[in-house]
One Martini backbone bead per residue (centre of mass of N, CA, C, O) as a GRO file, in nm:
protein
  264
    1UNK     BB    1   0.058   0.062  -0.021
    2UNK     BB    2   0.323   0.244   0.027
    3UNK     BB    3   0.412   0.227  -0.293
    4UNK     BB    4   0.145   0.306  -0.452
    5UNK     BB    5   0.145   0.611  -0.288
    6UNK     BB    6   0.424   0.699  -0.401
    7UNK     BB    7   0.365   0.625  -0.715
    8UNK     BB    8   0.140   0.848  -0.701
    9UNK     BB    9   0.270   1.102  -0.629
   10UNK     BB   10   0.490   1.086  -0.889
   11UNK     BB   11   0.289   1.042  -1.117
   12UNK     BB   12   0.181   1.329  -1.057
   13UNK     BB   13   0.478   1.465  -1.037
   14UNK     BB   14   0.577   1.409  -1.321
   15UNK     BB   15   0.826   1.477  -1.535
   16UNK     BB   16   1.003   1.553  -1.780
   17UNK     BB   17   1.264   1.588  -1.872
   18UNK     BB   18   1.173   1.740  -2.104
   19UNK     BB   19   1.116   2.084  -2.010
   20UNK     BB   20   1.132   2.065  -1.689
   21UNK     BB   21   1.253   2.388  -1.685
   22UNK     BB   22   1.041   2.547  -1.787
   23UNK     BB   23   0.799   2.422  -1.633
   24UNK     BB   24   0.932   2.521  -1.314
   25UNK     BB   25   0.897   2.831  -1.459
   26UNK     BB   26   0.595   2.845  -1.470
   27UNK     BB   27   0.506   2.763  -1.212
   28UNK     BB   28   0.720   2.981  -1.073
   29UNK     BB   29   0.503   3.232  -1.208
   30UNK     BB   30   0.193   3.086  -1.092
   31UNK     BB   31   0.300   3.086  -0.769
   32UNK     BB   32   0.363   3.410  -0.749
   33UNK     BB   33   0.070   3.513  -0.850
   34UNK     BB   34  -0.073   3.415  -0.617
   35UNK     BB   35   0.093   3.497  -0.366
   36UNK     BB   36   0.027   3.787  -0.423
   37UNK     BB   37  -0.302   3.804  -0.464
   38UNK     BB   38  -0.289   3.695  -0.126
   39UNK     BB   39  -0.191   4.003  -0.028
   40UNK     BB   40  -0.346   4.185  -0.131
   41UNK     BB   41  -0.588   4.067   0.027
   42UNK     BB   42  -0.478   4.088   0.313
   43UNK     BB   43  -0.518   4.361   0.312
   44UNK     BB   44  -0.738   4.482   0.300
   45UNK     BB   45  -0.816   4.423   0.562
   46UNK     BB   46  -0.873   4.516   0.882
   47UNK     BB   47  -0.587   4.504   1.114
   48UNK     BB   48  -0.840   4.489   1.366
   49UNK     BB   49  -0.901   4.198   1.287
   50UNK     BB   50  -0.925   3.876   1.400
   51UNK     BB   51  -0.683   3.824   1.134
   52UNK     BB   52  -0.435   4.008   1.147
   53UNK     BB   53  -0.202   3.815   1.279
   54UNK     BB   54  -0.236   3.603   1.058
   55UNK     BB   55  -0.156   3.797   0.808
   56UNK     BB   56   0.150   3.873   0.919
   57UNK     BB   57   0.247   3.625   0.866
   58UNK     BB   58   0.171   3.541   0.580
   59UNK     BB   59   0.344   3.771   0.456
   60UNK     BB   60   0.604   3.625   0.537
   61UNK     BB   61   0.566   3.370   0.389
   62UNK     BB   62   0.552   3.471   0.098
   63UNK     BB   63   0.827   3.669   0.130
   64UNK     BB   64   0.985   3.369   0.131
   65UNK     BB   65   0.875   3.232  -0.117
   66UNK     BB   66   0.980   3.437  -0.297
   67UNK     BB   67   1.278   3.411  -0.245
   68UNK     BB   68   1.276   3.134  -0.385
   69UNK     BB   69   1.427   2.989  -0.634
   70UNK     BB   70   1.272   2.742  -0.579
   71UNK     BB   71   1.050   2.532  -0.676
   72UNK     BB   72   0.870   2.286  -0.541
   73UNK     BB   73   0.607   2.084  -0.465
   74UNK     BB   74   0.587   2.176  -0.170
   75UNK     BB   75   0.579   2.468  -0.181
   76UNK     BB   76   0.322   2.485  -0.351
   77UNK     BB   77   0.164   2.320  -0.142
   78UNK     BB   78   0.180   2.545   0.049
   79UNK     BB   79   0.080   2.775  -0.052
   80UNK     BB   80  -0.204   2.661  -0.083
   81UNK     BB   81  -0.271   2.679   0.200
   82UNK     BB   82  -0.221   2.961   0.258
   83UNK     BB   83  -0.441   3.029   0.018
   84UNK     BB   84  -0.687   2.906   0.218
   85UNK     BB   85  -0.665   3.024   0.479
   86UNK     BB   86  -0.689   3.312   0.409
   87UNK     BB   87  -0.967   3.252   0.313
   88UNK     BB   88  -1.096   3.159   0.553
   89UNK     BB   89  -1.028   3.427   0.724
   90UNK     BB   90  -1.161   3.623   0.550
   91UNK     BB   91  -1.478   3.497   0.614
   92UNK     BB   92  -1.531   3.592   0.900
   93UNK     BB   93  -1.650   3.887   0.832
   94UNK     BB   94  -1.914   3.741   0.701
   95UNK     BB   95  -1.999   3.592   0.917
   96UNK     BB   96  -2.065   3.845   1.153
   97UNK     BB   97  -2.269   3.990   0.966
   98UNK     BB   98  -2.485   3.772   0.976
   99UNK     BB   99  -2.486   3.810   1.283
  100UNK     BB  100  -2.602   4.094   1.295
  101UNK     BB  101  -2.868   4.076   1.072
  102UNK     BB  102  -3.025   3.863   1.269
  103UNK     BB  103  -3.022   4.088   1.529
  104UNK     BB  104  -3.194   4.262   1.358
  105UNK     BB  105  -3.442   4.070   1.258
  106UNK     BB  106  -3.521   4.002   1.576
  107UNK     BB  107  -3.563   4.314   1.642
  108UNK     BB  108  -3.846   4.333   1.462
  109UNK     BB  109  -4.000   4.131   1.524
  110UNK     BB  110  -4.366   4.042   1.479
  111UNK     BB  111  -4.577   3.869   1.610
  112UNK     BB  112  -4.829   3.699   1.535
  113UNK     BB  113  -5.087   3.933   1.660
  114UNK     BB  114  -4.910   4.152   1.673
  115UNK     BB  115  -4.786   4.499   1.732
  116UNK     BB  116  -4.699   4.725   1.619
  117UNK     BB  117  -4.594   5.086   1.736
  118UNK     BB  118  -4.609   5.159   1.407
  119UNK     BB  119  -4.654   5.377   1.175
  120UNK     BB  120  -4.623   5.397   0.809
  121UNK     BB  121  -4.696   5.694   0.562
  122UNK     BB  122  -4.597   5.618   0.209
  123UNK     BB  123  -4.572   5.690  -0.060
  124UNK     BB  124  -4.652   5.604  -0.417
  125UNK     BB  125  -4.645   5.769  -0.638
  126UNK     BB  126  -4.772   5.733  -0.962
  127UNK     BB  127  -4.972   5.539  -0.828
  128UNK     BB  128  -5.191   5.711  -0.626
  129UNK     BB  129  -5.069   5.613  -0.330
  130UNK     BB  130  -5.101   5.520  -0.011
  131UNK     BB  131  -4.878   5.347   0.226
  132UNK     BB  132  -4.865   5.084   0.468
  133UNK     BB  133  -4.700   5.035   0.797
  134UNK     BB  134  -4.494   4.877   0.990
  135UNK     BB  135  -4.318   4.926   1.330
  136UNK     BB  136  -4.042   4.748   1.271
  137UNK     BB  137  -4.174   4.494   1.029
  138UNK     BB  138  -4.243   4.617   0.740
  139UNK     BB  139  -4.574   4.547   0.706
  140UNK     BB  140  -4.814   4.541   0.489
  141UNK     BB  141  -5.122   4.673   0.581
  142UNK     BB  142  -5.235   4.914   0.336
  143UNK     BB  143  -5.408   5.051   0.063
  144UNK     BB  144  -5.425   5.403  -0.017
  145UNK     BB  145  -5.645   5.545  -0.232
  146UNK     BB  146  -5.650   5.853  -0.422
  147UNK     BB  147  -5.616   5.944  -0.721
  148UNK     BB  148  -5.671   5.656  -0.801
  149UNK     BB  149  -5.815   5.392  -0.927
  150UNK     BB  150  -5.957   5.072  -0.732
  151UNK     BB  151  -6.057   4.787  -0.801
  152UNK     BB  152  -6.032   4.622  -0.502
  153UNK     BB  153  -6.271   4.849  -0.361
  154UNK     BB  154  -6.401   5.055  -0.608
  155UNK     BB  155  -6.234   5.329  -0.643
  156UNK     BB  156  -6.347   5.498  -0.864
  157UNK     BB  157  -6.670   5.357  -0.957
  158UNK     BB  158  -6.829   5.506  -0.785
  159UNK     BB  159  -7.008   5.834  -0.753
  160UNK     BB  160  -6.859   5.977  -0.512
  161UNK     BB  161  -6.526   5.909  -0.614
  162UNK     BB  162  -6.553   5.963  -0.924
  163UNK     BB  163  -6.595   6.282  -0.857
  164UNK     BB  164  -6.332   6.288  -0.641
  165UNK     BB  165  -6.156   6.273  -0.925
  166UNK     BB  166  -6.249   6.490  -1.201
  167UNK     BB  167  -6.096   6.280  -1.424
  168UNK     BB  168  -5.874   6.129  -1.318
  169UNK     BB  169  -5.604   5.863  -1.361
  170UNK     BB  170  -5.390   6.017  -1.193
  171UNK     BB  171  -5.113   6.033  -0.981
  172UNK     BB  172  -4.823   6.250  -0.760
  173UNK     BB  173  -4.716   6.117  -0.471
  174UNK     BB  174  -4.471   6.266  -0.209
  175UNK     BB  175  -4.622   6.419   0.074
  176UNK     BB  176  -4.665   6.362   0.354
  177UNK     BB  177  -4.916   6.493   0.650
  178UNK     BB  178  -4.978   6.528   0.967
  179UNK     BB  179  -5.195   6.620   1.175
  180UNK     BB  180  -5.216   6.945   1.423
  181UNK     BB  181  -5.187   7.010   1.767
  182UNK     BB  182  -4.982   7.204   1.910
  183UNK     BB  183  -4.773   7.090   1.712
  184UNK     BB  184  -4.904   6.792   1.754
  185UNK     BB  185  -4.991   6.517   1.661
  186UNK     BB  186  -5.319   6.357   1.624
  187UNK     BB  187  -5.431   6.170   1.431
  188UNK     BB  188  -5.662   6.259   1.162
  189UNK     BB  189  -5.460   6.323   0.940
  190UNK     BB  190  -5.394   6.289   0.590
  191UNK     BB  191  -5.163   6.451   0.339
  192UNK     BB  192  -5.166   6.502   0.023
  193UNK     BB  193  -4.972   6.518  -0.300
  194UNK     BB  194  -5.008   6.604  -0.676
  195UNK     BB  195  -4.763   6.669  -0.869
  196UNK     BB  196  -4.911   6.669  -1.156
  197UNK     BB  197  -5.229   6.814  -1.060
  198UNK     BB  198  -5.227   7.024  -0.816
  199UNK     BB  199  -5.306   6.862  -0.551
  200UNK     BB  200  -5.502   6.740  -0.282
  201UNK     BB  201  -5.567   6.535   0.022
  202UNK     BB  202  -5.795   6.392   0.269
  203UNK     BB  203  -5.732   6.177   0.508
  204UNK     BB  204  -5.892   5.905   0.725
  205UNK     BB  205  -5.721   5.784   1.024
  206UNK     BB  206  -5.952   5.567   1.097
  207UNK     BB  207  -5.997   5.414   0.786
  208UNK     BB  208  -5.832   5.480   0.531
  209UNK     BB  209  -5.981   5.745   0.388
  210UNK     BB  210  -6.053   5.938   0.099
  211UNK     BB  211  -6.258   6.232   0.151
  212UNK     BB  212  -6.048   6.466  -0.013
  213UNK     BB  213  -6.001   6.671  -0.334
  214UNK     BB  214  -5.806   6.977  -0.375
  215UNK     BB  215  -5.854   7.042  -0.691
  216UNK     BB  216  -5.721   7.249  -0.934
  217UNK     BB  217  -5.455   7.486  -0.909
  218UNK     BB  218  -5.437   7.797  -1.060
  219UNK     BB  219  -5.133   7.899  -0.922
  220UNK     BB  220  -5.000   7.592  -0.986
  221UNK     BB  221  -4.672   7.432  -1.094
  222UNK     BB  222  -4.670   7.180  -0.943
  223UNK     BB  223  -4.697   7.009  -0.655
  224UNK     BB  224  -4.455   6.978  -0.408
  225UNK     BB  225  -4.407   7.167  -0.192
  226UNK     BB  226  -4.649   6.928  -0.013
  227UNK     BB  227  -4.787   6.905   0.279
  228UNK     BB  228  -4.769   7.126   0.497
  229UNK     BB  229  -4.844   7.222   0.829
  230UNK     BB  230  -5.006   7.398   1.086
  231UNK     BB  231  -5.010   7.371   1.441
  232UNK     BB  232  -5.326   7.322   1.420
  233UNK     BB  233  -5.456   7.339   1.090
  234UNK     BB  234  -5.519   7.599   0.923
  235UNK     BB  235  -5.270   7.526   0.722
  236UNK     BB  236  -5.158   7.442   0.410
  237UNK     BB  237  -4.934   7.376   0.180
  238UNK     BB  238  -4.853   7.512  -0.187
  239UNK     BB  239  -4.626   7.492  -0.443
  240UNK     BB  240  -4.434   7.576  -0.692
  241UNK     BB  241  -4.224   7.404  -0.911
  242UNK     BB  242  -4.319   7.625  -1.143
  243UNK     BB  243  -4.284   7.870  -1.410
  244UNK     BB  244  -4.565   8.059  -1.503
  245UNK     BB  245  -4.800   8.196  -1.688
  246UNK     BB  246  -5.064   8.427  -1.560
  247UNK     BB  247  -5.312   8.245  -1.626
  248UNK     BB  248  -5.370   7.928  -1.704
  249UNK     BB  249  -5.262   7.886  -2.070
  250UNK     BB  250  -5.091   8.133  -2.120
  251UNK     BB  251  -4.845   8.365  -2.294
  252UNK     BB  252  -4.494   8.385  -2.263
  253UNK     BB  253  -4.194   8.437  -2.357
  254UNK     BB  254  -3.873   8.371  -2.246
  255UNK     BB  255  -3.798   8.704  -2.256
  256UNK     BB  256  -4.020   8.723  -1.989
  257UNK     BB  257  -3.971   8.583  -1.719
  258UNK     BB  258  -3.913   8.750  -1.507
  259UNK     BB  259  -4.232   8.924  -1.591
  260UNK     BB  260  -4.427   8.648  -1.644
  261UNK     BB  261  -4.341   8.428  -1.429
  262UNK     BB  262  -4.497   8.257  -1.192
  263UNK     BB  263  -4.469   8.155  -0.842
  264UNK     BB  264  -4.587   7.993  -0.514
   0.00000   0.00000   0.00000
């Protein structure tokens, strides 16, 4: 068995007579090149982290394998078990980033019938929809159709959701924004912007239905700016975000900007 096995290591590393200076100036190219490549990774890590110590090892084992001239078959086979190693050690901390990853899950989880802490309530851009959200759980709670039809609960195809939609079939929700009494959110009322038709609408957090929808604003271009609300609500912000000539529709040549486009 032990002739087998050595005869079997010879006849794997075996070459011929014939190139065999080539050959293994060939290997000693191919396994510089390794272990270059082996210790530029091993730099990148930062110094400070759990195989810092191990690195520094190794970039001196490497630093010493470049130094012989000769290179033969065990040389070889410890560069790469080196190379190896440092690969293995390299993985350590993309191990510990997924256990950092696990304990942010952790920490988010809300078990099946417990409640959120918190809504998040985000636009939902040209949908034309503000979505809602739990928090820390970041579960998908409700959408809360606003400027678009919504076939899912007939949202626009009713005769009453269909007027205060005014004929449009779609909007650009961008700010929404919570009434405020003394300054402080009372949950009352969610306002949102329709940044493409100029217009604002006004949810009801009780059942989150939009109950209101106000426009369009005669003298706004873009309604982005909004809906900042003031500390009691007695006032909504509504901004343009481009300068047009006033009343909407009319013309004037763009070298009157200065004195003919306004915005709110």
């Amino acid at each position: 068995m032990s002739r087998q096995r050595s005869a079997g290591i010879r006849g794997f590393f075996a070459i011929p007579n014939r190139g065999k200076q080539d050959f293994l100036l060939l290997v000693q190219i191919r396994i510089h090149r390794l272990l270059e490549r082996a210790k530029r990774r091993l730099r990148l890590h930062h110094p400070a982290s759990q195989c810092g110590q191990f690195q520094t090892q190794t970039i001196v084992i490497l630093e010493n394998m470049k130094s012989q001239y000769k290179l033969g078959r065990w040389t070889a086979a410890a560069a790469l078990l080196v190379i190896i190693a440092a690969a293995s050690c390299a993985r350590k901390p993309k191990a510990a980033q997924r256990g950092d990853i696990a304990e942010a899950a952790i920490a988010s989880y809300v078990a099946p019938d417990d409640l959120d802490e918190y809504y998040v309530f985000y636009s939902g851009g040209q949908s034309g929809n503000v979505y809602v959200a739990g928090l820390p759980s970041m579960r998908h709670i409700a959408t809360i159709p606003v400027f678009t039809p919504y076939p899912g609960n007939g949202y626009g195809f009713d005769k009453e959701t269909k007027a205060m939609l005014g004929g449009f079939t779609w909007g650009d929700v961008h700010h929404p924004a919570i009434s405020k009494t003394n300054g402080d959110y009372d949950g009352r009322w969610l306002f949102v912007n329709d940044n493409a038709n100029d217009r604002m609408a006004r949810i009801d957090l009780r059942d989150f239905k939009t109950r209101q929808i106000f426009g369009p604003m005669p003298d706004v271009s873009g309604n982005h700016g909004s809906t900042f609300v003031t500390n009691n609500t007695e006032y909504i912000l509504g901004a343009s975000r481009f300068s047009i000539p006033l009343p909407k529709g009319t013309y004037a040549p763009i070298e009157e900007y200065a004195t003919k486009y306004k915005g709110v």
